[in-house]
Each structure stands twice: as C-alpha cells, then as structure tokens.
Coordinates of C-alpha atoms in Angstrom, one line a residue:
X1 CA -7.0 -0.6 4.1
X2 CA -5.4 2.8 3.2
X3 CA -2.0 1.4 4.0
X4 CA -2.5 -1.7 1.8
X5 CA -4.6 -0.3 -1.1
X6 CA -3.3 3.2 -1.0
X7 CA 0.4 2.7 -0.3
X8 CA 1.0 -1.0 -0.9
X9 CA 2.5 -1.9 2.4
X10 CA 2.5 -5.3 3.9
X11 CA 2.2 -6.3 7.6
X12 CA 5.8 -6.1 8.6
X13 CA 5.9 -2.5 7.2
X14 CA 2.7 -1.5 8.9
X15 CA 3.4 -2.7 12.4
X16 CA 6.3 -0.3 13.3
X17 CA 4.8 2.8 11.5
X18 CA 4.5 5.9 13.6
X19 CA 2.2 8.9 13.0
X20 CA 5.0 11.2 12.1
X21 CA 6.0 9.1 9.0
X22 CA 2.8 10.2 7.3
X23 CA 3.4 13.6 5.7
X24 CA 1.2 16.0 3.7
X25 CA 2.1 19.2 2.0
X26 CA 1.6 22.3 4.1
X27 CA -2.0 23.6 3.9
X28 CA -3.5 20.1 4.2
X29 CA -3.9 19.4 0.5
X30 CA -1.9 17.6 -2.1
X31 CA -0.1 14.2 -1.9
X32 CA 0.3 12.1 1.2
X33 CA 3.7 10.5 1.6
X34 CA 4.5 7.5 3.9
X35 CA 8.1 6.8 4.8
X36 CA 9.0 3.2 5.7
X37 CA 11.9 1.8 7.6
X38 CA 14.4 -0.8 6.6
X39 CA 14.7 -3.4 5.1
X40 CA 12.6 -1.8 2.3
X41 CA 13.2 1.8 3.3
X42 CA 11.5 4.2 0.9
X43 CA 9.0 7.0 0.6
X44 CA 5.7 6.1 -1.1
X45 CA 3.0 8.4 -2.4
X46 CA -0.4 7.3 -1.4
X47 CA -2.9 6.7 -4.2
X48 CA -5.3 9.6 -4.6
X49 CA -8.5 7.7 -3.5
X50 CA -6.9 6.9 -0.1
X51 CA -5.1 10.2 0.6
X52 CA -8.0 11.7 2.7
X53 CA -8.5 8.5 4.7
X54 CA -4.8 8.2 5.6
X55 CA -4.2 11.9 6.2
X56 CA -7.3 12.1 8.4
X57 CA -6.2 9.1 10.5
X58 CA -2.7 10.5 10.9
X59 CA -4.1 14.0 11.8
X60 CA -6.4 12.6 14.5
X61 CA -3.6 10.7 16.1
X62 CA -0.9 13.4 15.7
X63 CA -2.8 15.8 18.0
X64 CA -2.1 13.4 20.8
X65 CA 1.4 12.2 20.0
X66 CA 3.4 12.2 16.7
X67 CA 5.5 9.3 17.9
X68 CA 2.3 7.2 18.5
X69 CA 1.8 4.0 16.4
X70 CA -0.3 4.6 13.3
X71 CA -1.9 1.1 13.4
X72 CA -3.6 0.2 16.7
X73 CA -2.2 3.2 18.5
X74 CA -3.4 2.1 21.9
X75 CA -1.8 -1.4 21.6
X76 CA 1.8 -1.7 22.6
X77 CA 2.1 -5.4 21.7
X78 CA 3.9 -5.4 18.4
X79 CA 4.3 -9.1 17.4
X80 CA 4.8 -10.2 13.8
X81 CA 1.1 -11.2 13.6
X82 CA -0.3 -7.9 14.9
X83 CA -2.1 -7.0 11.7
X84 CA -3.0 -10.6 10.8
X85 CA -4.6 -11.2 14.2
X86 CA -6.5 -7.9 14.0
X87 CA -7.9 -8.7 10.5
X88 CA -8.8 -12.2 11.5
X89 CA -11.2 -10.8 14.1
X90 CA -13.1 -8.8 11.5
X91 CA -16.5 -10.1 10.4
X92 CA -16.7 -10.0 6.6
X93 CA -20.0 -9.8 4.8
X94 CA -21.2 -13.0 3.2
X95 CA -19.5 -13.8 -0.1
X96 CA -16.7 -11.3 0.6
X97 CA -13.2 -12.6 1.0
X98 CA -11.4 -11.9 4.2
X99 CA -9.1 -8.9 4.4
X100 CA -5.5 -10.0 4.0
X101 CA -2.6 -7.5 3.7
X102 CA -0.9 -9.5 1.1
X103 CA -4.1 -9.4 -1.1
X104 CA -4.4 -5.6 -0.5
X105 CA -0.8 -5.2 -1.6
X106 CA -1.3 -7.4 -4.6
X107 CA -4.3 -5.4 -5.6
X108 CA -2.3 -2.2 -5.3
X109 CA 0.4 -3.7 -7.5
X110 CA -2.1 -4.9 -10.1
X111 CA -3.7 -1.4 -10.3
X112 CA -0.2 0.1 -10.9
X113 CA 0.4 -2.4 -13.8
X114 CA -3.1 -1.9 -15.2
X115 CA -2.5 1.9 -15.3
X116 CA 0.7 1.2 -17.4
X117 CA 3.1 2.9 -15.0
X118 CA 6.7 2.4 -15.9
X119 CA 8.1 -0.8 -14.4
X120 CA 10.9 1.2 -12.7
X121 CA 8.3 3.3 -10.8
X122 CA 6.5 0.2 -9.7
X123 CA 9.7 -1.6 -8.5
X124 CA 10.8 1.5 -6.6
X125 CA 7.4 2.0 -5.0
X126 CA 7.1 -1.7 -4.1
X127 CA 10.5 -1.6 -2.5
X128 CA 11.8 -4.7 -4.4
X129 CA 15.1 -5.2 -6.1
X130 CA 14.0 -7.7 -8.7
X131 CA 10.9 -8.4 -10.8
X132 CA 10.7 -12.0 -9.4
X133 CA 8.5 -10.8 -6.5
X134 CA 6.2 -9.1 -8.9
X135 CA 5.7 -12.1 -11.2
X136 CA 2.9 -13.5 -9.1
X137 CA 0.7 -10.6 -10.1
X138 CA 0.8 -11.4 -13.8
X139 CA -2.1 -13.9 -13.8
X140 CA -4.4 -11.2 -12.4
X141 CA -3.6 -8.6 -15.0
X142 CA -5.9 -7.9 -18.0
X143 CA -4.7 -9.0 -21.4
X144 CA -3.7 -6.2 -23.7
X145 CA -5.7 -6.3 -27.0
X146 CA -3.6 -7.2 -30.0
X147 CA -4.0 -3.8 -31.7
X148 CA -2.9 -1.9 -28.6
X149 CA 0.0 -4.3 -28.1
X150 CA 1.1 -3.7 -31.7
X151 CA 0.9 0.0 -31.3
X152 CA 2.8 0.0 -28.0
X153 CA 5.5 -2.3 -29.4
X154 CA 6.0 -0.2 -32.5
X155 CA 6.7 2.9 -30.5
X156 CA 5.3 6.4 -30.8
X157 CA 5.0 8.2 -34.1

C-alpha cells in the first residue's frame, strides 16, 4: 500500500524494485525516496504518512540483502501479474473494495490534485509525458467553489 498510496507506483514498477532503491536521509529521518527503472525512470518522494512504513520495510529487508526484492522478497517468480495475483488472494472486509494497484495510484494522483500541487510536479512524479493519462482522474476530484475559482483565476494581489 505504501508503494501505491505513498509513491504512486503501479504493478509493473513495483515488481522489479529492489531494497536498495529506497533511500532515506542519513540519520533515519526525513524524506524517503524511491528510484524507479525505465520506461518511467524517476525518483519519487514518498508521501509523509507512508514514509515510516516504507522505510521500515526497506530497513528490515536491507539487513539481509540490499539487492533483495522489495515486494515479496522470498518469491523469485516475477511475472507481470505478481502484484495482481498477490492482492487477489487478500480477504477484504465486507463492503470494502478490493485492493487494486491502479486504484491506489489513482487515489495518490487525486490527492496530489486536491492539494493543488503544480501540474508540472504531478506529471513528473507520475512519470507521464502528457496530461492524457491523468484525465481519467478528473471525475474524482472535488469541485472548486466559484469564489475560490475566481480568486485563483484572477491571480495574486
């Protein structure tokens, strides 16, 4: 969940991740950064609420082997459905939607938009080249009240 809600990764980005791609500032505090590989190679700061979870998981695994897989470290089968199959075996509580990496990533994106981050920051963090891939998030965003929209459109003063 920390890789989806905290970093906005999808399944193909999670499957090859190794422990050593999760970095934290010396001293164990501060931001947690995850480096992804191609085709959407980038470094992403983990969202604050998920930093501890992600750092803790990486720290536990790093003591054994920094080249170990971050997700399912004891499984060496790395098919395209590794994450999907794992999540399909979870037992959700009644009336709770199943965990899906795409939905976790969409929630991460929606939160970034709702916090009014600059679109260039969101595009870079998401690892996309166009806004087309982000347009599917629009129906899930809160409407901006007319007064706030007018203030924002007018500019600062």
